[in-house]
């Protein structure tokens, strides 16, 4: 699926609605841990099956300032963007440092549809070798905005797609 200029992937958000197009760029040569920035097949399948899962809404006492969706290993961000649009919730899409600019770019290119839905997506660095801290970045993905201790925050939805 590699495409440096971007592509539109159709994702189904509801059984009875037409798929929406999510813009995804996959610049060649962007890698981390020998993994390329590309939309994996498992991500595309999960993004298209989210509407079929029974994912409960946030609890009434959930603190609204904490994003209820956390995506692990976001890659291009397709799953996190799709889940945010489907569930109408904010999200933090995490990955390795060299992949995060690509995730931020894909959030940015989808900003019109996300903004229309009043959604705020951010990128975050969560190192699986040291999961004690989650660094959340500004919307442009360039500057650390805050650090979260995952043990002290509960995310009602945690997503990961792997092949």
PDB file of C-alpha atoms in Angstrom:
ATOM      1  CA  UNK A   1       0.000   0.000   0.000  1.00  0.00           C
ATOM      2  CA  UNK A   2       3.046   2.332   0.007  1.00  0.00           C
ATOM      3  CA  UNK A   3       2.363   5.748  -1.472  1.00  0.00           C
ATOM      4  CA  UNK A   4       4.414   8.825  -0.612  1.00  0.00           C
ATOM      5  CA  UNK A   5       1.782  11.277  -1.854  1.00  0.00           C
ATOM      6  CA  UNK A   6      -1.151   9.740  -0.045  1.00  0.00           C
ATOM      7  CA  UNK A   7      -4.116   7.588  -0.762  1.00  0.00           C
ATOM      8  CA  UNK A   8      -7.687   7.444   0.372  1.00  0.00           C
ATOM      9  CA  UNK A   9      -8.679   4.253   2.162  1.00  0.00           C
ATOM     10  CA  UNK A  10     -12.398   3.529   2.436  1.00  0.00           C
ATOM     11  CA  UNK A  11     -13.424   2.602   5.964  1.00  0.00           C
ATOM     12  CA  UNK A  12     -16.884   1.450   7.002  1.00  0.00           C
ATOM     13  CA  UNK A  13     -18.097   3.174  10.175  1.00  0.00           C
ATOM     14  CA  UNK A  14     -21.646   1.766  10.160  1.00  0.00           C
ATOM     15  CA  UNK A  15     -23.461  -1.165   8.534  1.00  0.00           C
ATOM     16  CA  UNK A  16     -26.030   1.060   6.855  1.00  0.00           C
ATOM     17  CA  UNK A  17     -23.761   3.905   5.705  1.00  0.00           C
ATOM     18  CA  UNK A  18     -21.354   4.321   2.831  1.00  0.00           C
ATOM     19  CA  UNK A  19     -17.668   4.044   3.745  1.00  0.00           C
ATOM     20  CA  UNK A  20     -15.763   7.243   4.404  1.00  0.00           C
ATOM     21  CA  UNK A  21     -12.410   8.014   2.839  1.00  0.00           C
ATOM     22  CA  UNK A  22      -9.510   8.427   5.254  1.00  0.00           C
ATOM     23  CA  UNK A  23      -6.399  10.014   3.752  1.00  0.00           C
ATOM     24  CA  UNK A  24      -3.182   8.151   4.497  1.00  0.00           C
ATOM     25  CA  UNK A  25       0.348   8.901   3.298  1.00  0.00           C
ATOM     26  CA  UNK A  26       3.086   6.279   3.422  1.00  0.00           C
ATOM     27  CA  UNK A  27       6.369   8.001   2.520  1.00  0.00           C
ATOM     28  CA  UNK A  28       8.999   5.486   1.385  1.00  0.00           C
ATOM     29  CA  UNK A  29      12.117   5.156   3.498  1.00  0.00           C
ATOM     30  CA  UNK A  30      10.497   5.970   6.847  1.00  0.00           C
ATOM     31  CA  UNK A  31      11.345   3.077   9.160  1.00  0.00           C
ATOM     32  CA  UNK A  32      11.807   2.210  12.806  1.00  0.00           C
ATOM     33  CA  UNK A  33      13.124  -1.082  14.153  1.00  0.00           C
ATOM     34  CA  UNK A  34      13.339  -2.181  10.495  1.00  0.00           C
ATOM     35  CA  UNK A  35       9.568  -1.660  10.104  1.00  0.00           C
ATOM     36  CA  UNK A  36       8.364   0.653   7.328  1.00  0.00           C
ATOM     37  CA  UNK A  37       5.717   3.322   7.745  1.00  0.00           C
ATOM     38  CA  UNK A  38       2.948   1.516   5.910  1.00  0.00           C
ATOM     39  CA  UNK A  39      -0.630   0.529   6.507  1.00  0.00           C
ATOM     40  CA  UNK A  40      -0.520  -3.115   7.478  1.00  0.00           C
ATOM     41  CA  UNK A  41      -3.284  -5.403   6.293  1.00  0.00           C
ATOM     42  CA  UNK A  42      -4.349  -6.056   9.895  1.00  0.00           C
ATOM     43  CA  UNK A  43      -4.858  -2.304  10.421  1.00  0.00           C
ATOM     44  CA  UNK A  44      -7.076  -1.993   7.364  1.00  0.00           C
ATOM     45  CA  UNK A  45      -9.142  -5.008   8.411  1.00  0.00           C
ATOM     46  CA  UNK A  46      -9.508  -3.806  12.018  1.00  0.00           C
ATOM     47  CA  UNK A  47     -10.457  -0.279  10.895  1.00  0.00           C
ATOM     48  CA  UNK A  48     -13.224  -1.795   8.744  1.00  0.00           C
ATOM     49  CA  UNK A  49     -14.476  -4.120  11.491  1.00  0.00           C
ATOM     50  CA  UNK A  50     -14.596  -1.663  14.407  1.00  0.00           C
ATOM     51  CA  UNK A  51     -18.246  -0.863  13.667  1.00  0.00           C
ATOM     52  CA  UNK A  52     -19.130  -4.520  14.227  1.00  0.00           C
ATOM     53  CA  UNK A  53     -17.583  -4.651  17.712  1.00  0.00           C
ATOM     54  CA  UNK A  54     -19.591  -3.882  20.830  1.00  0.00           C
ATOM     55  CA  UNK A  55     -17.401  -1.158  22.274  1.00  0.00           C
ATOM     56  CA  UNK A  56     -19.093   0.469  25.278  1.00  0.00           C
ATOM     57  CA  UNK A  57     -19.228   4.219  25.697  1.00  0.00           C
ATOM     58  CA  UNK A  58     -17.188   5.952  28.376  1.00  0.00           C
ATOM     59  CA  UNK A  59     -18.383   5.651  31.957  1.00  0.00           C
ATOM     60  CA  UNK A  60     -20.310   8.653  33.269  1.00  0.00           C
ATOM     61  CA  UNK A  61     -17.607   9.346  35.823  1.00  0.00           C
ATOM     62  CA  UNK A  62     -14.782   9.171  33.271  1.00  0.00           C
ATOM     63  CA  UNK A  63     -12.687  12.314  33.342  1.00  0.00           C
ATOM     64  CA  UNK A  64     -13.281  14.058  30.025  1.00  0.00           C
ATOM     65  CA  UNK A  65      -9.807  15.615  29.928  1.00  0.00           C
ATOM     66  CA  UNK A  66      -8.211  12.211  29.363  1.00  0.00           C
ATOM     67  CA  UNK A  67      -8.605  10.777  25.853  1.00  0.00           C
ATOM     68  CA  UNK A  68     -10.569   7.558  26.093  1.00  0.00           C
ATOM     69  CA  UNK A  69      -8.893   5.907  23.069  1.00  0.00           C
ATOM     70  CA  UNK A  70      -5.259   4.783  23.122  1.00  0.00           C
ATOM     71  CA  UNK A  71      -3.754   3.180  20.038  1.00  0.00           C
ATOM     72  CA  UNK A  72      -0.552   1.172  20.465  1.00  0.00           C
ATOM     73  CA  UNK A  73       1.816   0.996  17.499  1.00  0.00           C
ATOM     74  CA  UNK A  74      -0.333   3.294  15.363  1.00  0.00           C
ATOM     75  CA  UNK A  75       1.821   3.065  12.233  1.00  0.00           C
ATOM     76  CA  UNK A  76      -0.010   5.316   9.787  1.00  0.00           C
ATOM     77  CA  UNK A  77      -2.800   5.985  12.309  1.00  0.00           C
ATOM     78  CA  UNK A  78      -5.596   4.423  10.243  1.00  0.00           C
ATOM     79  CA  UNK A  79      -7.088   2.444  13.146  1.00  0.00           C
ATOM     80  CA  UNK A  80      -6.941   5.307  15.647  1.00  0.00           C
ATOM     81  CA  UNK A  81      -8.413   7.827  13.203  1.00  0.00           C
ATOM     82  CA  UNK A  82     -11.176   5.373  12.260  1.00  0.00           C
ATOM     83  CA  UNK A  83     -11.966   4.532  15.893  1.00  0.00           C
ATOM     84  CA  UNK A  84     -12.085   8.194  16.856  1.00  0.00           C
ATOM     85  CA  UNK A  85     -14.549   8.968  14.056  1.00  0.00           C
ATOM     86  CA  UNK A  86     -16.659   5.896  14.787  1.00  0.00           C
ATOM     87  CA  UNK A  87     -16.804   6.291  18.561  1.00  0.00           C
ATOM     88  CA  UNK A  88     -16.770  10.099  18.464  1.00  0.00           C
ATOM     89  CA  UNK A  89     -13.995  10.259  21.044  1.00  0.00           C
ATOM     90  CA  UNK A  90     -10.594  11.893  21.252  1.00  0.00           C
ATOM     91  CA  UNK A  91      -7.517   9.691  20.970  1.00  0.00           C
ATOM     92  CA  UNK A  92      -3.774   9.394  21.463  1.00  0.00           C
ATOM     93  CA  UNK A  93      -2.030   7.431  18.713  1.00  0.00           C
ATOM     94  CA  UNK A  94       1.329   6.074  19.897  1.00  0.00           C
ATOM     95  CA  UNK A  95       4.356   4.701  18.107  1.00  0.00           C
ATOM     96  CA  UNK A  96       8.150   4.939  17.988  1.00  0.00           C
ATOM     97  CA  UNK A  97       9.850   8.354  17.610  1.00  0.00           C
ATOM     98  CA  UNK A  98      10.746   8.018  13.920  1.00  0.00           C
ATOM     99  CA  UNK A  99       7.184   6.957  13.014  1.00  0.00           C
ATOM    100  CA  UNK A 100       5.372   9.721  14.950  1.00  0.00           C
ATOM    101  CA  UNK A 101       5.897  12.459  12.300  1.00  0.00           C
ATOM    102  CA  UNK A 102       4.060  10.254   9.782  1.00  0.00           C
ATOM    103  CA  UNK A 103       1.225   9.679  12.257  1.00  0.00           C
ATOM    104  CA  UNK A 104       1.022  13.436  12.920  1.00  0.00           C
ATOM    105  CA  UNK A 105       0.946  14.131   9.171  1.00  0.00           C
ATOM    106  CA  UNK A 106      -1.939  11.692   8.681  1.00  0.00           C
ATOM    107  CA  UNK A 107      -3.871  13.252  11.565  1.00  0.00           C
ATOM    108  CA  UNK A 108      -3.244  16.664  10.002  1.00  0.00           C
ATOM    109  CA  UNK A 109      -4.374  15.675   6.515  1.00  0.00           C
ATOM    110  CA  UNK A 110      -7.621  14.355   8.047  1.00  0.00           C
ATOM    111  CA  UNK A 111      -8.079  17.470  10.215  1.00  0.00           C
ATOM    112  CA  UNK A 112     -11.123  18.776   8.288  1.00  0.00           C
ATOM    113  CA  UNK A 113     -13.221  15.667   8.977  1.00  0.00           C
ATOM    114  CA  UNK A 114     -11.886  15.336  12.542  1.00  0.00           C
ATOM    115  CA  UNK A 115     -12.545  18.998  13.286  1.00  0.00           C
ATOM    116  CA  UNK A 116     -16.062  18.784  11.856  1.00  0.00           C
ATOM    117  CA  UNK A 117     -16.709  15.939  14.315  1.00  0.00           C
ATOM    118  CA  UNK A 118     -15.159  18.056  17.124  1.00  0.00           C
ATOM    119  CA  UNK A 119     -12.401  15.483  17.698  1.00  0.00           C
ATOM    120  CA  UNK A 120      -8.875  16.056  18.960  1.00  0.00           C
ATOM    121  CA  UNK A 121      -6.247  13.452  18.086  1.00  0.00           C
ATOM    122  CA  UNK A 122      -2.685  13.585  19.358  1.00  0.00           C
ATOM    123  CA  UNK A 123       0.453  11.536  18.901  1.00  0.00           C
ATOM    124  CA  UNK A 124       2.305   9.966  21.763  1.00  0.00           C
ATOM    125  CA  UNK A 125       5.508   8.109  22.478  1.00  0.00           C
ATOM    126  CA  UNK A 126       4.995   4.956  24.524  1.00  0.00           C
ATOM    127  CA  UNK A 127       8.121   2.819  24.685  1.00  0.00           C
ATOM    128  CA  UNK A 128       7.102  -0.782  25.296  1.00  0.00           C
ATOM    129  CA  UNK A 129      10.497  -1.416  26.907  1.00  0.00           C
ATOM    130  CA  UNK A 130       9.699   1.299  29.466  1.00  0.00           C
ATOM    131  CA  UNK A 131       5.905   1.703  29.565  1.00  0.00           C
ATOM    132  CA  UNK A 132       5.956   3.791  32.737  1.00  0.00           C
ATOM    133  CA  UNK A 133       5.607   7.070  30.838  1.00  0.00           C
ATOM    134  CA  UNK A 134       3.564   8.209  27.862  1.00  0.00           C
ATOM    135  CA  UNK A 135       4.794  11.432  26.245  1.00  0.00           C
ATOM    136  CA  UNK A 136       1.989  13.243  24.431  1.00  0.00           C
ATOM    137  CA  UNK A 137       2.918  15.722  21.693  1.00  0.00           C
ATOM    138  CA  UNK A 138       1.417  18.964  20.437  1.00  0.00           C
ATOM    139  CA  UNK A 139      -0.945  18.570  17.442  1.00  0.00           C
ATOM    140  CA  UNK A 140       1.892  19.276  15.001  1.00  0.00           C
ATOM    141  CA  UNK A 141       3.751  16.315  16.530  1.00  0.00           C
ATOM    142  CA  UNK A 142       6.914  18.340  17.076  1.00  0.00           C
ATOM    143  CA  UNK A 143       6.923  19.220  20.773  1.00  0.00           C
ATOM    144  CA  UNK A 144       6.222  17.229  23.909  1.00  0.00           C
ATOM    145  CA  UNK A 145       3.127  18.723  25.524  1.00  0.00           C
ATOM    146  CA  UNK A 146       2.709  16.526  28.565  1.00  0.00           C
ATOM    147  CA  UNK A 147       3.756  13.276  30.160  1.00  0.00           C
ATOM    148  CA  UNK A 148       1.211  10.781  31.429  1.00  0.00           C
ATOM    149  CA  UNK A 149       1.823   7.901  33.790  1.00  0.00           C
ATOM    150  CA  UNK A 150      -0.223   5.100  32.175  1.00  0.00           C
ATOM    151  CA  UNK A 151      -0.759   3.422  35.551  1.00  0.00           C
ATOM    152  CA  UNK A 152      -2.638   6.487  36.794  1.00  0.00           C
ATOM    153  CA  UNK A 153      -4.891   6.819  33.726  1.00  0.00           C
ATOM    154  CA  UNK A 154      -7.482   4.441  32.441  1.00  0.00           C
ATOM    155  CA  UNK A 155      -8.307   4.385  28.759  1.00  0.00           C
ATOM    156  CA  UNK A 156     -11.673   2.846  28.023  1.00  0.00           C
ATOM    157  CA  UNK A 157     -10.523   1.706  24.568  1.00  0.00           C
ATOM    158  CA  UNK A 158      -7.031   0.407  23.771  1.00  0.00           C
ATOM    159  CA  UNK A 159      -6.394  -0.643  20.186  1.00  0.00           C
ATOM    160  CA  UNK A 160      -3.560  -2.487  18.445  1.00  0.00           C
ATOM    161  CA  UNK A 161      -3.329  -4.174  15.060  1.00  0.00           C
ATOM    162  CA  UNK A 162      -0.505  -6.516  14.202  1.00  0.00           C
ATOM    163  CA  UNK A 163       0.206  -9.031  11.489  1.00  0.00           C
TER     164      UNK A 163
END
